[in-house]
Tab-separated table of C-alpha atoms in Angstrom:
chain	number	residue	atom	x	y	z
A	3	UNK	CA	-43.449	-13.650	24.045
A	4	UNK	CA	-44.758	-11.325	26.754
A	5	UNK	CA	-48.330	-12.227	25.797
A	6	UNK	CA	-47.519	-15.873	26.506
A	7	UNK	CA	-46.173	-14.906	29.925
A	8	UNK	CA	-49.275	-12.989	31.043
A	9	UNK	CA	-50.168	-15.722	33.519
A	10	UNK	CA	-46.745	-15.589	35.193
A	11	UNK	CA	-47.181	-13.764	38.525
A	12	UNK	CA	-43.659	-12.265	38.569
A	13	UNK	CA	-40.887	-12.174	35.969
A	14	UNK	CA	-38.167	-12.118	38.613
A	15	UNK	CA	-38.981	-15.705	39.510
A	16	UNK	CA	-38.845	-17.041	35.954
A	17	UNK	CA	-36.007	-19.415	35.097
A	18	UNK	CA	-33.577	-18.397	32.275
A	19	UNK	CA	-34.438	-21.583	30.369
A	20	UNK	CA	-37.993	-20.332	29.901
A	21	UNK	CA	-36.673	-17.279	28.114
A	22	UNK	CA	-34.484	-19.423	25.880
A	23	UNK	CA	-37.428	-21.634	24.920
A	24	UNK	CA	-39.629	-18.670	24.112
A	25	UNK	CA	-36.993	-16.973	21.992
A	26	UNK	CA	-36.309	-20.215	20.118
A	27	UNK	CA	-39.964	-20.360	19.100
A	28	UNK	CA	-39.734	-16.788	17.853
A	29	UNK	CA	-36.745	-16.948	15.507
A	30	UNK	CA	-35.641	-13.508	14.385
A	31	UNK	CA	-37.178	-11.768	17.414
A	32	UNK	CA	-34.334	-12.419	19.849
A	33	UNK	CA	-33.088	-8.844	19.807
A	34	UNK	CA	-36.534	-7.435	20.576
A	35	UNK	CA	-36.903	-9.844	23.481
A	36	UNK	CA	-33.547	-8.837	24.893
A	37	UNK	CA	-34.455	-5.159	24.704
A	38	UNK	CA	-37.746	-5.804	26.516
A	39	UNK	CA	-36.040	-7.679	29.350
A	40	UNK	CA	-33.280	-5.064	29.622
A	41	UNK	CA	-35.930	-2.363	29.966
A	42	UNK	CA	-37.579	-4.357	32.769
A	43	UNK	CA	-34.209	-4.626	34.491
A	44	UNK	CA	-33.670	-0.879	34.377
A	45	UNK	CA	-37.070	-0.392	35.998
A	46	UNK	CA	-36.019	-2.907	38.682
A	47	UNK	CA	-38.894	-5.250	37.810
A	48	UNK	CA	-36.504	-8.189	37.318
A	49	UNK	CA	-32.877	-8.754	38.328
A	50	UNK	CA	-31.760	-11.420	35.839
A	51	UNK	CA	-32.125	-11.503	32.073
A	52	UNK	CA	-33.839	-14.768	30.956
A	53	UNK	CA	-32.389	-14.235	27.470
A	54	UNK	CA	-28.883	-13.319	28.560
A	55	UNK	CA	-27.318	-16.397	26.896
A	56	UNK	CA	-28.955	-15.815	23.518
A	57	UNK	CA	-26.541	-14.667	20.818
A	58	UNK	CA	-27.967	-12.816	17.847
A	59	UNK	CA	-26.076	-13.458	14.592
A	60	UNK	CA	-25.659	-10.283	12.472
A	61	UNK	CA	-27.419	-10.442	9.130
A	62	UNK	CA	-24.493	-9.781	6.779
A	63	UNK	CA	-24.595	-10.359	3.054
A	64	UNK	CA	-22.016	-13.085	2.429
A	65	UNK	CA	-20.550	-13.999	-0.957
A	66	UNK	CA	-21.674	-17.266	-2.514
A	67	UNK	CA	-20.108	-19.539	-5.085
A	68	UNK	CA	-21.750	-19.568	-8.486
A	69	UNK	CA	-22.725	-23.109	-9.569
A	70	UNK	CA	-19.984	-24.614	-11.714
A	71	UNK	CA	-22.351	-25.319	-14.594
A	72	UNK	CA	-23.040	-21.593	-14.903
A	73	UNK	CA	-19.340	-20.691	-15.020
A	74	UNK	CA	-18.280	-23.408	-17.451
A	75	UNK	CA	-17.692	-22.292	-21.027
A	76	UNK	CA	-18.382	-18.581	-20.540
A	77	UNK	CA	-15.459	-17.508	-22.746
A	78	UNK	CA	-16.782	-19.542	-25.658
A	79	UNK	CA	-20.049	-17.611	-25.600
A	80	UNK	CA	-18.434	-14.198	-26.113
A	81	UNK	CA	-18.265	-12.687	-29.613
A	82	UNK	CA	-14.960	-10.765	-29.639
A	83	UNK	CA	-11.409	-11.013	-28.296
A	84	UNK	CA	-11.998	-7.829	-26.306
A	85	UNK	CA	-14.939	-9.363	-24.472
A	86	UNK	CA	-12.963	-12.516	-23.686
A	87	UNK	CA	-9.958	-10.603	-22.346
A	88	UNK	CA	-12.122	-8.420	-20.122
A	89	UNK	CA	-14.033	-11.417	-18.799
A	90	UNK	CA	-10.755	-13.165	-17.958
A	91	UNK	CA	-9.580	-10.125	-15.988
A	92	UNK	CA	-12.825	-10.146	-14.008
A	93	UNK	CA	-13.399	-13.878	-13.540
A	94	UNK	CA	-9.753	-14.939	-13.112
A	95	UNK	CA	-7.881	-11.923	-11.716
A	96	UNK	CA	-10.934	-10.480	-9.937
A	97	UNK	CA	-10.428	-6.969	-11.278
A	98	UNK	CA	-13.228	-4.459	-10.945
A	99	UNK	CA	-14.774	-3.084	-14.156
A	100	UNK	CA	-13.658	0.433	-13.228
A	101	UNK	CA	-10.075	-0.763	-12.842
A	102	UNK	CA	-10.213	-2.370	-16.286
A	103	UNK	CA	-11.628	0.764	-17.888
A	104	UNK	CA	-8.637	2.830	-16.696
A	105	UNK	CA	-5.933	0.414	-17.901
A	106	UNK	CA	-3.449	1.915	-20.354
A	107	UNK	CA	-1.500	0.257	-23.148
A	108	UNK	CA	1.669	1.044	-21.219
A	109	UNK	CA	0.333	-0.872	-18.208
A	110	UNK	CA	0.606	-4.213	-20.023
A	111	UNK	CA	4.052	-5.792	-20.326
A	112	UNK	CA	3.554	-8.950	-22.341
A	113	UNK	CA	7.232	-9.931	-22.162
A	114	UNK	CA	7.060	-10.320	-18.374
A	115	UNK	CA	3.359	-11.115	-18.107
A	116	UNK	CA	2.731	-8.153	-15.828
A	117	UNK	CA	-0.204	-5.785	-15.735
A	118	UNK	CA	-0.130	-2.609	-13.654
A	119	UNK	CA	-3.532	-2.015	-12.093
A	120	UNK	CA	-4.657	1.128	-10.330
A	121	UNK	CA	-6.111	-0.208	-7.127
A	122	UNK	CA	-8.664	2.560	-6.735
A	123	UNK	CA	-9.640	2.570	-10.384
A	124	UNK	CA	-9.601	6.366	-10.428
A	125	UNK	CA	-6.427	6.832	-12.453
A	126	UNK	CA	-4.123	7.807	-9.597
A	127	UNK	CA	-0.521	6.885	-10.382
A	128	UNK	CA	0.341	6.440	-6.692
A	129	UNK	CA	-2.097	3.542	-6.180
A	130	UNK	CA	-0.740	0.864	-8.507
A	131	UNK	CA	-0.265	-2.860	-7.928
A	132	UNK	CA	1.195	-5.461	-10.265
A	133	UNK	CA	-0.965	-8.357	-11.446
A	134	UNK	CA	0.826	-11.370	-12.926
A	135	UNK	CA	-1.025	-12.802	-15.918
A	136	UNK	CA	-0.951	-16.468	-16.865
A	137	UNK	CA	-0.289	-17.723	-20.396
A	138	UNK	CA	-3.945	-18.063	-21.302
A	139	UNK	CA	-4.794	-14.497	-20.281
A	140	UNK	CA	-1.715	-13.236	-22.138
A	141	UNK	CA	-2.944	-15.057	-25.239
A	142	UNK	CA	-6.318	-13.359	-24.859
A	143	UNK	CA	-4.526	-10.008	-24.544
A	144	UNK	CA	-2.543	-10.734	-27.709
A	145	UNK	CA	-5.735	-11.588	-29.594
A	146	UNK	CA	-7.425	-8.440	-28.321
A	147	UNK	CA	-4.535	-6.215	-29.432
A	148	UNK	CA	-4.533	-7.870	-32.866
A	149	UNK	CA	-8.269	-7.286	-33.134
A	150	UNK	CA	-7.792	-3.692	-32.019
A	151	UNK	CA	-5.142	-3.058	-34.697
A	152	UNK	CA	-7.318	-4.668	-37.360
A	153	UNK	CA	-10.414	-2.650	-36.492
A	154	UNK	CA	-8.817	0.671	-35.529
A	155	UNK	CA	-5.263	0.810	-36.980
A	156	UNK	CA	-5.133	4.605	-36.678
A	157	UNK	CA	-6.379	4.802	-33.104
A	158	UNK	CA	-4.267	6.920	-30.757
A	159	UNK	CA	-6.335	6.286	-27.647
A	160	UNK	CA	-3.883	5.313	-24.860
A	161	UNK	CA	-6.294	2.989	-23.068
A	162	UNK	CA	-5.840	-0.758	-23.280
A	163	UNK	CA	-9.490	-1.677	-23.785
A	164	UNK	CA	-11.391	0.328	-26.376
A	165	UNK	CA	-14.897	0.521	-27.713
A	166	UNK	CA	-16.188	1.649	-31.100
A	167	UNK	CA	-16.960	5.034	-29.547
A	168	UNK	CA	-13.624	5.709	-27.845
A	169	UNK	CA	-11.288	4.125	-30.418
A	170	UNK	CA	-10.955	7.187	-32.648
A	171	UNK	CA	-11.254	9.782	-29.904
A	172	UNK	CA	-8.140	9.880	-27.691
A	173	UNK	CA	-9.750	12.334	-25.294
A	174	UNK	CA	-12.977	10.371	-24.989
A	175	UNK	CA	-13.874	8.407	-21.896
A	176	UNK	CA	-12.667	4.793	-21.895
A	177	UNK	CA	-15.055	1.873	-22.090
A	178	UNK	CA	-18.065	2.016	-19.819
A	179	UNK	CA	-16.806	1.081	-16.373
A	180	UNK	CA	-20.148	-0.492	-15.450
A	181	UNK	CA	-19.710	-3.088	-18.236
A	182	UNK	CA	-23.356	-4.061	-18.351
A	183	UNK	CA	-22.613	-6.215	-21.380
A	184	UNK	CA	-21.106	-8.847	-19.069
A	185	UNK	CA	-24.536	-9.629	-17.646
A	186	UNK	CA	-26.197	-9.319	-21.053
A	187	UNK	CA	-23.869	-11.884	-22.650
A	188	UNK	CA	-23.224	-14.277	-19.766
A	189	UNK	CA	-26.210	-13.938	-17.453
A	190	UNK	CA	-23.850	-13.096	-14.578
A	191	UNK	CA	-22.828	-9.558	-13.698
A	192	UNK	CA	-19.226	-8.514	-13.134
A	193	UNK	CA	-19.603	-8.287	-9.362
A	194	UNK	CA	-20.894	-11.860	-9.164
A	195	UNK	CA	-18.013	-13.186	-11.255
A	196	UNK	CA	-15.415	-11.265	-9.264
A	197	UNK	CA	-16.771	-12.439	-5.909
A	198	UNK	CA	-17.027	-15.993	-7.189
A	199	UNK	CA	-13.355	-15.971	-8.171
A	200	UNK	CA	-12.226	-14.697	-4.774
A	201	UNK	CA	-14.440	-17.128	-2.887
A	202	UNK	CA	-13.219	-19.991	-5.069
A	203	UNK	CA	-9.661	-19.111	-4.041
A	204	UNK	CA	-10.695	-18.784	-0.396
A	205	UNK	CA	-12.052	-22.342	-0.494
A	206	UNK	CA	-8.508	-23.518	-1.277
A	207	UNK	CA	-6.788	-21.549	1.475
A	208	UNK	CA	-7.417	-20.239	4.972
A	209	UNK	CA	-4.788	-17.528	4.648
A	210	UNK	CA	-6.323	-14.035	4.308
A	211	UNK	CA	-2.899	-12.563	3.535
A	212	UNK	CA	-2.778	-14.707	0.411
A	213	UNK	CA	-6.088	-13.213	-0.752
A	214	UNK	CA	-4.884	-9.703	0.064
A	215	UNK	CA	-1.751	-10.136	-2.044
A	216	UNK	CA	-3.432	-11.948	-4.923
A	217	UNK	CA	-6.487	-9.712	-5.287
A	218	UNK	CA	-5.521	-6.486	-3.520
A	219	UNK	CA	-8.175	-6.898	-0.818
A	220	UNK	CA	-8.345	-5.087	2.489
A	221	UNK	CA	-7.793	-7.198	5.635
A	222	UNK	CA	-11.482	-7.020	6.588
A	223	UNK	CA	-12.666	-8.074	3.131
A	224	UNK	CA	-10.166	-10.931	2.963
A	225	UNK	CA	-11.359	-12.217	6.341
A	226	UNK	CA	-14.979	-12.090	5.160
A	227	UNK	CA	-14.183	-14.433	2.287
A	228	UNK	CA	-12.078	-16.807	4.394
A	229	UNK	CA	-14.707	-16.999	7.123
A	230	UNK	CA	-17.399	-17.660	4.524
A	231	UNK	CA	-15.366	-20.438	2.917
A	232	UNK	CA	-14.294	-22.023	6.228
A	233	UNK	CA	-16.826	-21.107	8.946
A	234	UNK	CA	-15.897	-24.128	11.070
A	235	UNK	CA	-12.243	-23.090	11.325
A	236	UNK	CA	-12.802	-19.676	12.836
A	237	UNK	CA	-14.716	-20.313	16.031
A	238	UNK	CA	-11.724	-18.801	17.820
A	239	UNK	CA	-9.516	-15.904	16.825
A	240	UNK	CA	-8.309	-16.704	13.275
A	241	UNK	CA	-5.053	-14.856	13.918
A	242	UNK	CA	-3.979	-17.733	16.149
A	243	UNK	CA	-4.140	-20.219	13.289
A	244	UNK	CA	-0.832	-20.875	11.577
A	245	UNK	CA	-1.852	-22.077	8.148
A	246	UNK	CA	0.389	-21.983	5.107
A	247	UNK	CA	-0.924	-20.166	2.056
A	248	UNK	CA	-1.879	-22.098	-1.057
A	249	UNK	CA	-1.355	-20.666	-4.544
A	250	UNK	CA	-3.915	-21.969	-6.970
A	251	UNK	CA	-4.144	-21.895	-10.749
A	252	UNK	CA	-6.749	-19.790	-12.559
A	253	UNK	CA	-10.295	-21.056	-12.810
A	254	UNK	CA	-10.078	-22.097	-16.442
A	255	UNK	CA	-6.853	-24.036	-15.760
A	256	UNK	CA	-8.074	-25.998	-12.755
A	257	UNK	CA	-8.321	-29.637	-13.773
A	258	UNK	CA	-11.076	-31.745	-12.344
A	259	UNK	CA	-12.933	-28.943	-10.566
A	260	UNK	CA	-15.577	-28.435	-13.230
A	261	UNK	CA	-15.226	-24.661	-12.829
A	262	UNK	CA	-13.884	-23.700	-16.236
A	263	UNK	CA	-14.554	-20.551	-18.172
């Protein structure tokens, strides 16, 4: 930009619009141009910043929805009841793999459809939230427990989800909390599926509190998803919007959306 201005006799006489035009032609270099002009100001070479009206958008990594055709039918591709139950917890309830690996048998109450989840995933008893499971996920849990009893009837491991390694060793570590098999079997890793579920819910609501309660998100994280789903609604302070929350059914139960697992 400065090379193009070498014929200008004095920067202090340049109009702000010239700076805007130059920065527009150099997308991605706005910050560098602002720094250069600010340095010239400090040295009292110019008195007004030609780029003062330019706003640089931070380059944040925003969540994106997975195409519906990639989500559809994922449960049918999995070989065991354990895999299907775990995938439902990730893709429907947006649990982290580490949280799933620390679940205990006592955490699941099938009679009330409640699952106690340790929010931090580190096994602390003082960081527990209750997740309400729908009928389909409860059916998957029932099938998984039946499969568990059939394969390892003598297992005394207290964890809810077992593997062939940990089933007969109560003191062994639970299932691998990285759960790389999710990507191997579905082509989508657990983080992608979890973010997709939250963003899918955010599309249906503009209430970050709803996302915080449903998925146990922090306020900042909930706002990231809502802003991503509704960028046009948050030009002003989103706290001034009075929008009612919207409770939505799980992905595999949403009729007509095409986003079924």
